PDB file of C-alpha atoms in Angstrom:
ATOM      1  CA  MET A1417     -75.125  24.411  21.823  1.00  0.00           C
ATOM      2  CA  PHE A1418     -72.337  21.582  21.516  1.00  0.00           C
ATOM      3  CA  ASP A1419     -73.538  18.200  22.036  1.00  0.00           C
ATOM      4  CA  THR A1420     -71.362  17.134  24.962  1.00  0.00           C
ATOM      5  CA  GLU A1421     -72.041  13.587  24.438  1.00  0.00           C
ATOM      6  CA  LYS A1422     -70.904  13.532  20.880  1.00  0.00           C
ATOM      7  CA  ILE A1423     -67.824  15.656  21.856  1.00  0.00           C
ATOM      8  CA  ASN A1424     -66.889  13.132  24.429  1.00  0.00           C
ATOM      9  CA  GLU A1425     -67.575  10.138  22.048  1.00  0.00           C
ATOM     10  CA  LEU A1426     -65.341  11.950  19.453  1.00  0.00           C
ATOM     11  CA  ILE A1427     -62.496  12.518  21.937  1.00  0.00           C
ATOM     12  CA  SER A1428     -62.692   8.915  23.123  1.00  0.00           C
ATOM     13  CA  LEU A1429     -62.911   7.317  19.706  1.00  0.00           C
ATOM     14  CA  TYR A1430     -60.423   9.516  17.767  1.00  0.00           C
ATOM     15  CA  VAL A1431     -58.533  12.116  19.702  1.00  0.00           C
ATOM     16  CA  ILE A1432     -57.185  10.092  22.514  1.00  0.00           C
ATOM     17  CA  PRO A1433     -56.284   7.109  20.434  1.00  0.00           C
ATOM     18  CA  TRP A1434     -54.627   9.200  17.689  1.00  0.00           C
ATOM     19  CA  SER A1435     -52.814  11.214  20.342  1.00  0.00           C
ATOM     20  CA  ILE A1436     -51.576   8.029  21.924  1.00  0.00           C
ATOM     21  CA  ASN A1437     -50.501   6.617  18.561  1.00  0.00           C
ATOM     22  CA  ILE A1438     -48.852   9.900  17.622  1.00  0.00           C
ATOM     23  CA  VAL A1439     -46.883  10.043  20.913  1.00  0.00           C
ATOM     24  CA  THR A1440     -45.881   6.346  20.619  1.00  0.00           C
ATOM     25  CA  ALA A1441     -44.812   6.927  17.181  1.00  0.00           C
ATOM     26  CA  LEU A1442     -42.554   9.867  18.153  1.00  0.00           C
ATOM     27  CA  LEU A1443     -41.305   7.799  20.974  1.00  0.00           C
ATOM     28  CA  ILE A1444     -40.366   4.983  18.597  1.00  0.00           C
ATOM     29  CA  PHE A1445     -38.675   7.369  16.297  1.00  0.00           C
ATOM     30  CA  ILE A1446     -36.657   9.261  18.985  1.00  0.00           C
ATOM     31  CA  ILE A1447     -35.723   6.138  20.967  1.00  0.00           C
ATOM     32  CA  GLY A1448     -34.961   4.462  17.655  1.00  0.00           C
ATOM     33  CA  ARG A1449     -32.545   7.292  16.628  1.00  0.00           C
ATOM     34  CA  ILE A1450     -30.796   7.027  20.016  1.00  0.00           C
ATOM     35  CA  VAL A1451     -30.441   3.257  19.704  1.00  0.00           C
ATOM     36  CA  ILE A1452     -29.129   3.454  16.185  1.00  0.00           C
ATOM     37  CA  SER A1453     -26.447   5.979  17.300  1.00  0.00           C
ATOM     38  CA  ILE A1454     -25.311   3.613  19.994  1.00  0.00           C
ATOM     39  CA  LEU A1455     -25.254   0.564  17.663  1.00  0.00           C
ATOM     40  CA  ILE A1456     -23.466   2.522  14.933  1.00  0.00           C
ATOM     41  CA  GLY A1457     -20.774   3.571  17.456  1.00  0.00           C
ATOM     42  CA  ILE A1458     -20.395  -0.015  18.643  1.00  0.00           C
ATOM     43  CA  LEU A1459     -20.102  -1.169  15.116  1.00  0.00           C
ATOM     44  CA  GLY A1460     -17.436   1.363  14.343  1.00  0.00           C
ATOM     45  CA  LYS A1461     -15.413   0.457  17.466  1.00  0.00           C
ATOM     46  CA  VAL A1462     -15.508  -3.304  16.611  1.00  0.00           C
ATOM     47  CA  MET A1463     -14.545  -2.786  12.928  1.00  0.00           C
ATOM     48  CA  GLY A1464     -11.826  -0.436  13.961  1.00  0.00           C
ATOM     49  CA  ARG A1465     -10.237  -3.305  15.915  1.00  0.00           C
ATOM     50  CA  THR A1466     -10.039  -5.470  12.743  1.00  0.00           C
ATOM     51  CA  LYS A1467      -7.723  -2.858  11.098  1.00  0.00           C
ATOM     52  CA  LEU A1468      -9.976  -2.386   8.090  1.00  0.00           C
ATOM     53  CA  ASP A1469      -9.821   0.617   5.867  1.00  0.00           C
ATOM     54  CA  SER A1470     -11.326   3.714   7.454  1.00  0.00           C
ATOM     55  CA  ILE A1471     -13.321   4.376   4.218  1.00  0.00           C
ATOM     56  CA  LEU A1472     -14.991   0.875   4.398  1.00  0.00           C
ATOM     57  CA  ILE A1473     -15.660   1.400   8.113  1.00  0.00           C
ATOM     58  CA  GLU A1474     -17.421   4.745   7.481  1.00  0.00           C
ATOM     59  CA  PHE A1475     -19.253   3.349   4.421  1.00  0.00           C
ATOM     60  CA  THR A1476     -20.527   0.246   6.366  1.00  0.00           C
ATOM     61  CA  GLN A1477     -21.621   2.565   9.252  1.00  0.00           C
ATOM     62  CA  THR A1478     -23.491   4.714   6.816  1.00  0.00           C
ATOM     63  CA  ILE A1479     -25.312   1.689   5.166  1.00  0.00           C
ATOM     64  CA  ALA A1480     -26.174   0.216   8.480  1.00  0.00           C
ATOM     65  CA  LYS A1481     -27.501   3.629   9.795  1.00  0.00           C
ATOM     66  CA  VAL A1482     -29.720   3.985   6.663  1.00  0.00           C
ATOM     67  CA  LEU A1483     -31.235   0.595   6.886  1.00  0.00           C
ATOM     68  CA  LEU A1484     -31.888   0.802  10.718  1.00  0.00           C
ATOM     69  CA  LEU A1485     -33.469   4.270  10.215  1.00  0.00           C
ATOM     70  CA  ILE A1486     -35.702   2.816   7.459  1.00  0.00           C
ATOM     71  CA  PHE A1487     -36.833   0.178   9.883  1.00  0.00           C
ATOM     72  CA  VAL A1488     -37.494   2.740  12.659  1.00  0.00           C
ATOM     73  CA  ILE A1489     -39.449   4.879  10.324  1.00  0.00           C
ATOM     74  CA  VAL A1490     -41.625   1.896   9.088  1.00  0.00           C
ATOM     75  CA  ALA A1491     -42.199   0.833  12.716  1.00  0.00           C
ATOM     76  CA  ALA A1492     -43.278   4.408  13.618  1.00  0.00           C
ATOM     77  CA  LEU A1493     -45.660   4.638  10.482  1.00  0.00           C
ATOM     78  CA  ASP A1494     -47.067   1.275  11.365  1.00  0.00           C
ATOM     79  CA  GLN A1495     -47.997   2.640  14.890  1.00  0.00           C
ATOM     80  CA  LEU A1496     -49.820   5.449  13.089  1.00  0.00           C
ATOM     81  CA  GLY A1497     -51.870   2.952  11.130  1.00  0.00           C
ATOM     82  CA  VAL A1498     -50.067   3.245   7.737  1.00  0.00           C
ATOM     83  CA  ASN A1499     -50.200   0.159   5.450  1.00  0.00           C
ATOM     84  CA  THR A1500     -46.520  -0.626   5.907  1.00  0.00           C
ATOM     85  CA  THR A1501     -46.801  -3.754   3.628  1.00  0.00           C
ATOM     86  CA  SER A1502     -47.738  -1.670   0.742  1.00  0.00           C
ATOM     87  CA  LEU A1503     -44.968   0.838   1.635  1.00  0.00           C
ATOM     88  CA  ILE A1504     -42.362  -1.870   1.799  1.00  0.00           C
ATOM     89  CA  ALA A1505     -43.467  -3.233  -1.696  1.00  0.00           C
ATOM     90  CA  VAL A1506     -43.211   0.359  -3.049  1.00  0.00           C
ATOM     91  CA  LEU A1507     -39.727   0.816  -1.577  1.00  0.00           C
ATOM     92  CA  GLY A1508     -38.647  -2.551  -3.048  1.00  0.00           C
ATOM     93  CA  ALA A1509     -39.887  -1.630  -6.422  1.00  0.00           C
ATOM     94  CA  ALA A1510     -38.176   1.742  -6.203  1.00  0.00           C
ATOM     95  CA  GLY A1511     -34.878   0.156  -5.124  1.00  0.00           C
ATOM     96  CA  LEU A1512     -35.139  -2.366  -8.083  1.00  0.00           C
ATOM     97  CA  ALA A1513     -35.652   0.484 -10.428  1.00  0.00           C
ATOM     98  CA  ILE A1514     -32.912   2.459  -9.150  1.00  0.00           C
ATOM     99  CA  GLY A1515     -30.721  -0.562  -9.216  1.00  0.00           C
ATOM    100  CA  LEU A1516     -31.384  -1.238 -12.912  1.00  0.00           C
ATOM    101  CA  ALA A1517     -30.843   2.438 -13.664  1.00  0.00           C
ATOM    102  CA  LEU A1518     -27.496   2.546 -11.796  1.00  0.00           C
ATOM    103  CA  GLN A1519     -26.206  -0.884 -12.886  1.00  0.00           C
ATOM    104  CA  GLY A1520     -22.672   0.440 -13.804  1.00  0.00           C
ATOM    105  CA  SER A1521     -22.452   2.414 -10.607  1.00  0.00           C
ATOM    106  CA  LEU A1522     -23.537  -0.623  -8.590  1.00  0.00           C
ATOM    107  CA  GLN A1523     -20.716  -2.638 -10.389  1.00  0.00           C
ATOM    108  CA  ASN A1524     -18.270   0.070  -9.276  1.00  0.00           C
ATOM    109  CA  PHE A1525     -19.635  -0.058  -5.804  1.00  0.00           C
ATOM    110  CA  ALA A1526     -19.255  -3.807  -5.556  1.00  0.00           C
ATOM    111  CA  ALA A1527     -15.688  -3.606  -6.830  1.00  0.00           C
ATOM    112  CA  GLY A1528     -14.879  -0.806  -4.525  1.00  0.00           C
ATOM    113  CA  PHE A1529     -16.252  -2.772  -1.584  1.00  0.00           C
ATOM    114  CA  LEU A1530     -13.960  -5.787  -2.468  1.00  0.00           C
ATOM    115  CA  LEU A1531     -10.914  -3.628  -3.014  1.00  0.00           C
ATOM    116  CA  LEU A1532     -11.315  -2.182   0.357  1.00  0.00           C
ATOM    117  CA  VAL A1533     -11.976  -5.554   1.959  1.00  0.00           C
ATOM    118  CA  LEU A1534      -9.271  -7.630   0.128  1.00  0.00           C
ATOM    119  CA  ARG A1535      -6.804  -4.713  -0.189  1.00  0.00           C
ATOM    120  CA  PRO A1536      -4.701  -5.584  -3.225  1.00  0.00           C
ATOM    121  CA  PHE A1537      -3.211  -2.203  -2.899  1.00  0.00           C
ATOM    122  CA  LYS A1538      -3.273   0.779  -0.391  1.00  0.00           C
ATOM    123  CA  ALA A1539      -2.841   4.497  -0.552  1.00  0.00           C
ATOM    124  CA  GLY A1540       0.841   5.296  -1.310  1.00  0.00           C
ATOM    125  CA  ASP A1541       1.459   2.077  -3.326  1.00  0.00           C
ATOM    126  CA  TYR A1542       2.698   2.309  -6.998  1.00  0.00           C
ATOM    127  CA  VAL A1543       0.369   0.066  -9.064  1.00  0.00           C
ATOM    128  CA  GLU A1544      -0.560  -0.726 -12.524  1.00  0.00           C
ATOM    129  CA  ALA A1545      -4.236  -1.262 -13.227  1.00  0.00           C
ATOM    130  CA  ALA A1546      -6.777  -0.703 -15.996  1.00  0.00           C
ATOM    131  CA  GLY A1547      -4.006   0.356 -18.426  1.00  0.00           C
ATOM    132  CA  THR A1548      -2.680   3.019 -16.102  1.00  0.00           C
ATOM    133  CA  ALA A1549       0.345   3.058 -13.876  1.00  0.00           C
ATOM    134  CA  GLY A1550       0.750   5.515 -10.845  1.00  0.00           C
ATOM    135  CA  MET A1551       0.843   6.183  -7.186  1.00  0.00           C
ATOM    136  CA  VAL A1552      -2.536   5.468  -5.459  1.00  0.00           C
ATOM    137  CA  GLU A1553      -3.696   8.790  -4.032  1.00  0.00           C
ATOM    138  CA  LYS A1554      -7.167   7.740  -2.827  1.00  0.00           C
ATOM    139  CA  ILE A1555      -9.553   4.698  -2.815  1.00  0.00           C
ATOM    140  CA  SER A1556     -13.162   5.612  -2.592  1.00  0.00           C
ATOM    141  CA  ILE A1557     -16.228   3.213  -2.755  1.00  0.00           C
ATOM    142  CA  PHE A1558     -16.771   4.036  -6.532  1.00  0.00           C
ATOM    143  CA  SER A1559     -13.492   5.043  -7.969  1.00  0.00           C
ATOM    144  CA  THR A1560      -9.737   5.070  -7.401  1.00  0.00           C
ATOM    145  CA  ILE A1561      -7.457   7.989  -8.043  1.00  0.00           C
ATOM    146  CA  LEU A1562      -3.712   7.463  -9.281  1.00  0.00           C
ATOM    147  CA  ARG A1563      -1.050  10.021  -9.652  1.00  0.00           C
ATOM    148  CA  THR A1564       1.156   9.200 -12.612  1.00  0.00           C
ATOM    149  CA  PRO A1565       4.959   9.957 -12.546  1.00  0.00           C
ATOM    150  CA  ASP A1566       4.517  13.017 -14.761  1.00  0.00           C
ATOM    151  CA  ASN A1567       1.922  14.324 -12.056  1.00  0.00           C
ATOM    152  CA  LYS A1568      -1.347  13.659 -13.843  1.00  0.00           C
ATOM    153  CA  GLU A1569      -4.239  12.587 -11.780  1.00  0.00           C
ATOM    154  CA  VAL A1570      -6.188   9.742 -13.191  1.00  0.00           C
ATOM    155  CA  THR A1571      -9.646   8.646 -11.852  1.00  0.00           C
ATOM    156  CA  ILE A1572     -10.380   5.060 -12.649  1.00  0.00           C
ATOM    157  CA  PRO A1573     -13.794   3.370 -11.915  1.00  0.00           C
ATOM    158  CA  ASN A1574     -13.344   0.494  -9.463  1.00  0.00           C
ATOM    159  CA  GLY A1575     -15.149  -1.969 -11.832  1.00  0.00           C
ATOM    160  CA  ALA A1576     -12.412  -1.386 -14.468  1.00  0.00           C
ATOM    161  CA  ILE A1577      -9.672  -2.100 -11.878  1.00  0.00           C
ATOM    162  CA  TYR A1578     -11.259  -5.064 -10.305  1.00  0.00           C
ATOM    163  CA  GLY A1579     -12.061  -6.571 -13.691  1.00  0.00           C
ATOM    164  CA  GLY A1580      -8.443  -6.867 -14.750  1.00  0.00           C
ATOM    165  CA  ASN A1581      -5.041  -7.581 -13.596  1.00  0.00           C
ATOM    166  CA  ILE A1582      -3.554  -5.491 -10.777  1.00  0.00           C
ATOM    167  CA  VAL A1583       0.252  -5.115 -10.603  1.00  0.00           C
ATOM    168  CA  ASN A1584       1.421  -3.645  -7.258  1.00  0.00           C
ATOM    169  CA  TYR A1585       4.985  -2.723  -7.463  1.00  0.00           C
ATOM    170  CA  SER A1586       5.042  -1.597  -3.705  1.00  0.00           C
ATOM    171  CA  ALA A1587       3.655  -4.869  -2.210  1.00  0.00           C
ATOM    172  CA  ARG A1588       7.142  -6.326  -1.581  1.00  0.00           C
ATOM    173  CA  ASP A1589      10.067  -4.871   0.252  1.00  0.00           C
ATOM    174  CA  THR A1590      12.598  -5.891  -2.523  1.00  0.00           C
ATOM    175  CA  ARG A1591      12.565  -5.984  -6.213  1.00  0.00           C
ATOM    176  CA  ARG A1592      14.906  -7.253  -8.861  1.00  0.00           C
ATOM    177  CA  VAL A1593      16.356  -4.818 -11.396  1.00  0.00           C
ATOM    178  CA  ASP A1594      16.475  -6.477 -14.952  1.00  0.00           C
ATOM    179  CA  MET A1595      19.111  -4.964 -17.280  1.00  0.00           C
ATOM    180  CA  VAL A1596      20.669  -6.156 -20.448  1.00  0.00           C
ATOM    181  CA  PHE A1597      24.143  -5.115 -21.858  1.00  0.00           C
ATOM    182  CA  GLY A1598      25.909  -6.189 -24.895  1.00  0.00           C
ATOM    183  CA  ILE A1599      29.508  -6.360 -25.635  1.00  0.00           C
ATOM    184  CA  SER A1600      31.414  -6.971 -28.937  1.00  0.00           C
ATOM    185  CA  TYR A1601      32.251 -10.592 -30.025  1.00  0.00           C
ATOM    186  CA  GLY A1602      35.972  -9.640 -29.769  1.00  0.00           C
ATOM    187  CA  ASP A1603      35.851  -8.549 -26.051  1.00  0.00           C
ATOM    188  CA  ASP A1604      36.823 -10.756 -23.194  1.00  0.00           C
ATOM    189  CA  LEU A1605      33.698 -12.255 -21.651  1.00  0.00           C
ATOM    190  CA  LYS A1606      35.271 -13.247 -18.470  1.00  0.00           C
ATOM    191  CA  LYS A1607      36.620  -9.690 -18.129  1.00  0.00           C
ATOM    192  CA  ALA A1608      33.220  -8.170 -18.779  1.00  0.00           C
ATOM    193  CA  LYS A1609      31.484 -10.247 -16.366  1.00  0.00           C
ATOM    194  CA  GLU A1610      33.992  -9.210 -13.652  1.00  0.00           C
ATOM    195  CA  VAL A1611      33.519  -5.522 -14.525  1.00  0.00           C
ATOM    196  CA  MET A1612      29.750  -5.647 -14.301  1.00  0.00           C
ATOM    197  CA  MET A1613      29.770  -7.621 -11.190  1.00  0.00           C
ATOM    198  CA  ALA A1614      32.257  -5.239  -9.599  1.00  0.00           C
ATOM    199  CA  ALA A1615      30.006  -2.343 -10.423  1.00  0.00           C
ATOM    200  CA  LEU A1616      27.151  -4.007  -8.676  1.00  0.00           C
ATOM    201  CA  THR A1617      28.976  -4.974  -5.520  1.00  0.00           C
ATOM    202  CA  SER A1618      30.438  -1.581  -5.139  1.00  0.00           C
ATOM    203  CA  ASP A1619      26.987   0.013  -4.776  1.00  0.00           C
ATOM    204  CA  GLU A1620      25.726  -0.211  -1.115  1.00  0.00           C
ATOM    205  CA  ARG A1621      22.122  -0.117  -2.371  1.00  0.00           C
ATOM    206  CA  VAL A1622      22.478  -3.536  -4.099  1.00  0.00           C
ATOM    207  CA  LEU A1623      21.505  -6.271  -1.672  1.00  0.00           C
ATOM    208  CA  GLU A1624      23.775  -9.204  -0.812  1.00  0.00           C
ATOM    209  CA  ASP A1625      20.831 -11.568  -0.377  1.00  0.00           C
ATOM    210  CA  PRO A1626      19.596 -12.436  -2.873  1.00  0.00           C
ATOM    211  CA  ALA A1627      23.006 -12.063  -4.594  1.00  0.00           C
ATOM    212  CA  PRO A1628      23.113 -10.293  -7.751  1.00  0.00           C
ATOM    213  CA  ASN A1629      23.539 -12.224 -11.015  1.00  0.00           C
ATOM    214  CA  VAL A1630      25.515 -11.552 -14.219  1.00  0.00           C
ATOM    215  CA  ALA A1631      25.409 -14.162 -16.966  1.00  0.00           C
ATOM    216  CA  VAL A1632      25.540 -14.465 -20.768  1.00  0.00           C
ATOM    217  CA  SER A1633      21.862 -14.587 -22.076  1.00  0.00           C
ATOM    218  CA  ALA A1634      22.183 -14.416 -25.808  1.00  0.00           C
ATOM    219  CA  LEU A1635      24.489 -14.469 -28.786  1.00  0.00           C
ATOM    220  CA  ALA A1636      22.761 -11.725 -30.799  1.00  0.00           C
ATOM    221  CA  ASP A1637      23.516 -10.654 -34.268  1.00  0.00           C
ATOM    222  CA  SER A1638      25.952  -7.930 -33.421  1.00  0.00           C
ATOM    223  CA  SER A1639      26.623  -8.391 -29.773  1.00  0.00           C
ATOM    224  CA  VAL A1640      27.057 -10.938 -26.815  1.00  0.00           C
ATOM    225  CA  ASN A1641      24.385  -9.936 -24.310  1.00  0.00           C
ATOM    226  CA  PHE A1642      24.611 -10.200 -20.632  1.00  0.00           C
ATOM    227  CA  ILE A1643      21.631 -10.149 -18.264  1.00  0.00           C
ATOM    228  CA  VAL A1644      22.458  -8.052 -15.112  1.00  0.00           C
ATOM    229  CA  ARG A1645      20.036  -8.657 -12.243  1.00  0.00           C
ATOM    230  CA  PRO A1646      20.712  -7.034  -8.915  1.00  0.00           C
ATOM    231  CA  TRP A1647      18.309  -7.055  -5.924  1.00  0.00           C
ATOM    232  CA  VAL A1648      17.421  -3.633  -4.259  1.00  0.00           C
ATOM    233  CA  LYS A1649      14.840  -2.310  -1.890  1.00  0.00           C
ATOM    234  CA  THR A1650      11.614  -1.340  -3.635  1.00  0.00           C
ATOM    235  CA  GLU A1651      12.183   2.403  -3.082  1.00  0.00           C
ATOM    236  CA  ASP A1652      15.808   2.072  -4.634  1.00  0.00           C
ATOM    237  CA  TYR A1653      14.591   0.487  -7.987  1.00  0.00           C
ATOM    238  CA  TRP A1654      14.721   3.465 -10.371  1.00  0.00           C
ATOM    239  CA  PRO A1655      17.780   5.183  -8.824  1.00  0.00           C
ATOM    240  CA  VAL A1656      19.736   1.915  -9.067  1.00  0.00           C
ATOM    241  CA  TYR A1657      18.521   1.153 -12.690  1.00  0.00           C
ATOM    242  CA  TRP A1658      19.535   4.534 -13.964  1.00  0.00           C
ATOM    243  CA  ASP A1659      22.863   4.696 -12.104  1.00  0.00           C
ATOM    244  CA  MET A1660      23.957   1.207 -13.024  1.00  0.00           C
ATOM    245  CA  THR A1661      22.994   1.816 -16.599  1.00  0.00           C
ATOM    246  CA  GLU A1662      25.466   4.663 -16.713  1.00  0.00           C
ATOM    247  CA  LYS A1663      28.003   3.155 -14.482  1.00  0.00           C
ATOM    248  CA  ILE A1664      28.391  -0.221 -16.218  1.00  0.00           C
ATOM    249  CA  LYS A1665      28.756   1.540 -19.701  1.00  0.00           C
ATOM    250  CA  VAL A1666      31.459   3.781 -18.370  1.00  0.00           C
ATOM    251  CA  GLU A1667      33.338   0.828 -16.633  1.00  0.00           C
ATOM    252  CA  LEU A1668      33.084  -1.338 -19.754  1.00  0.00           C
ATOM    253  CA  GLU A1669      34.537   1.383 -21.958  1.00  0.00           C
ATOM    254  CA  ALA A1670      37.289   2.161 -19.307  1.00  0.00           C
ATOM    255  CA  ASN A1671      38.346  -1.496 -19.592  1.00  0.00           C
ATOM    256  CA  GLY A1672      38.619  -1.433 -23.333  1.00  0.00           C
ATOM    257  CA  MET A1673      35.239  -2.921 -24.184  1.00  0.00           C
ATOM    258  CA  SER A1674      32.586  -1.475 -26.399  1.00  0.00           C
ATOM    259  CA  ILE A1675      28.819  -1.811 -26.505  1.00  0.00           C
ATOM    260  CA  PRO A1676      28.126  -2.366 -30.099  1.00  0.00           C
ATOM    261  CA  PHE A1677      25.047  -1.109 -32.134  1.00  0.00           C
ATOM    262  CA  PRO A1678      23.404  -2.359 -35.241  1.00  0.00           C
ATOM    263  CA  GLN A1679      25.433  -1.657 -38.366  1.00  0.00           C
ATOM    264  CA  ARG A1680      24.931  -2.259 -42.005  1.00  0.00           C
ATOM    265  CA  ASP A1681      27.844  -2.617 -44.589  1.00  0.00           C
ATOM    266  CA  LEU A1682      26.960  -1.278 -48.046  1.00  0.00           C
ATOM    267  CA  HIS A1683      28.984  -2.618 -50.901  1.00  0.00           C
ATOM    268  CA  ILE A1684      28.882  -0.800 -54.269  1.00  0.00           C
ATOM    269  CA  PHE A1685      29.815  -2.569 -57.488  1.00  0.00           C
ATOM    270  CA  ASN A1686      30.728  -0.587 -60.487  1.00  0.00           C
ATOM    271  CA  GLU A1687      29.859  -2.656 -63.505  1.00  0.00           C
ATOM    272  CA  LYS A1688      30.980  -1.524 -66.885  1.00  0.00           C
TER     273      LYS A1688
END
């Protein structure tokens, strides 16, 4: 025969309290998950209004969700009587160990976070960073992918990018094209300048403001060098550079001027 008194005592001392604790812990976890979803949604909408990068918004939401979920789990375990102080200490020690093991990755993570917040470049920009130049294909939290002009894909750790100089060729609407042309010492300088300026002004891609500049820059060993500096829209930089290099050479030669090249005279003495 079962001892009814002992069974009632067992139920009152253990079953009912534990059942209440389990149900309460489940309610904490379920309600906590619902509240977290609501808070993460609000966070996403608020950050979306700031025009931050979508990658940064998603990453911030993920981090916030993980941290809040840990808080909810700890609260649920505390309701079950688990020593959460020791659990938090263990989690802290584990986090420190993981941080030390992934020190390089954390550096890339921090650099990626700063790149996404400060935005020295964006997807579609042509940049030079970490010794590589190319079009930005994708910016992630740990690395950035560039596509080089010869269609190679280069993945660069964000730590390497943020730790050096970043040159963004697409940041401004206009760029100056820097070219140098040399003519012979016997050619007419004034005429050469007029020919080069006419070649620039005849191209509709060359901007009037700022005005193009043509000037003598150096008296070199075998030539008089001119700097030729038109301003163009950023997307027209290379087409104008290539077209002007060809056009100015053709125009100079058509007007009787030559572009000299280094030469060496060899004198032979016949000694008897």
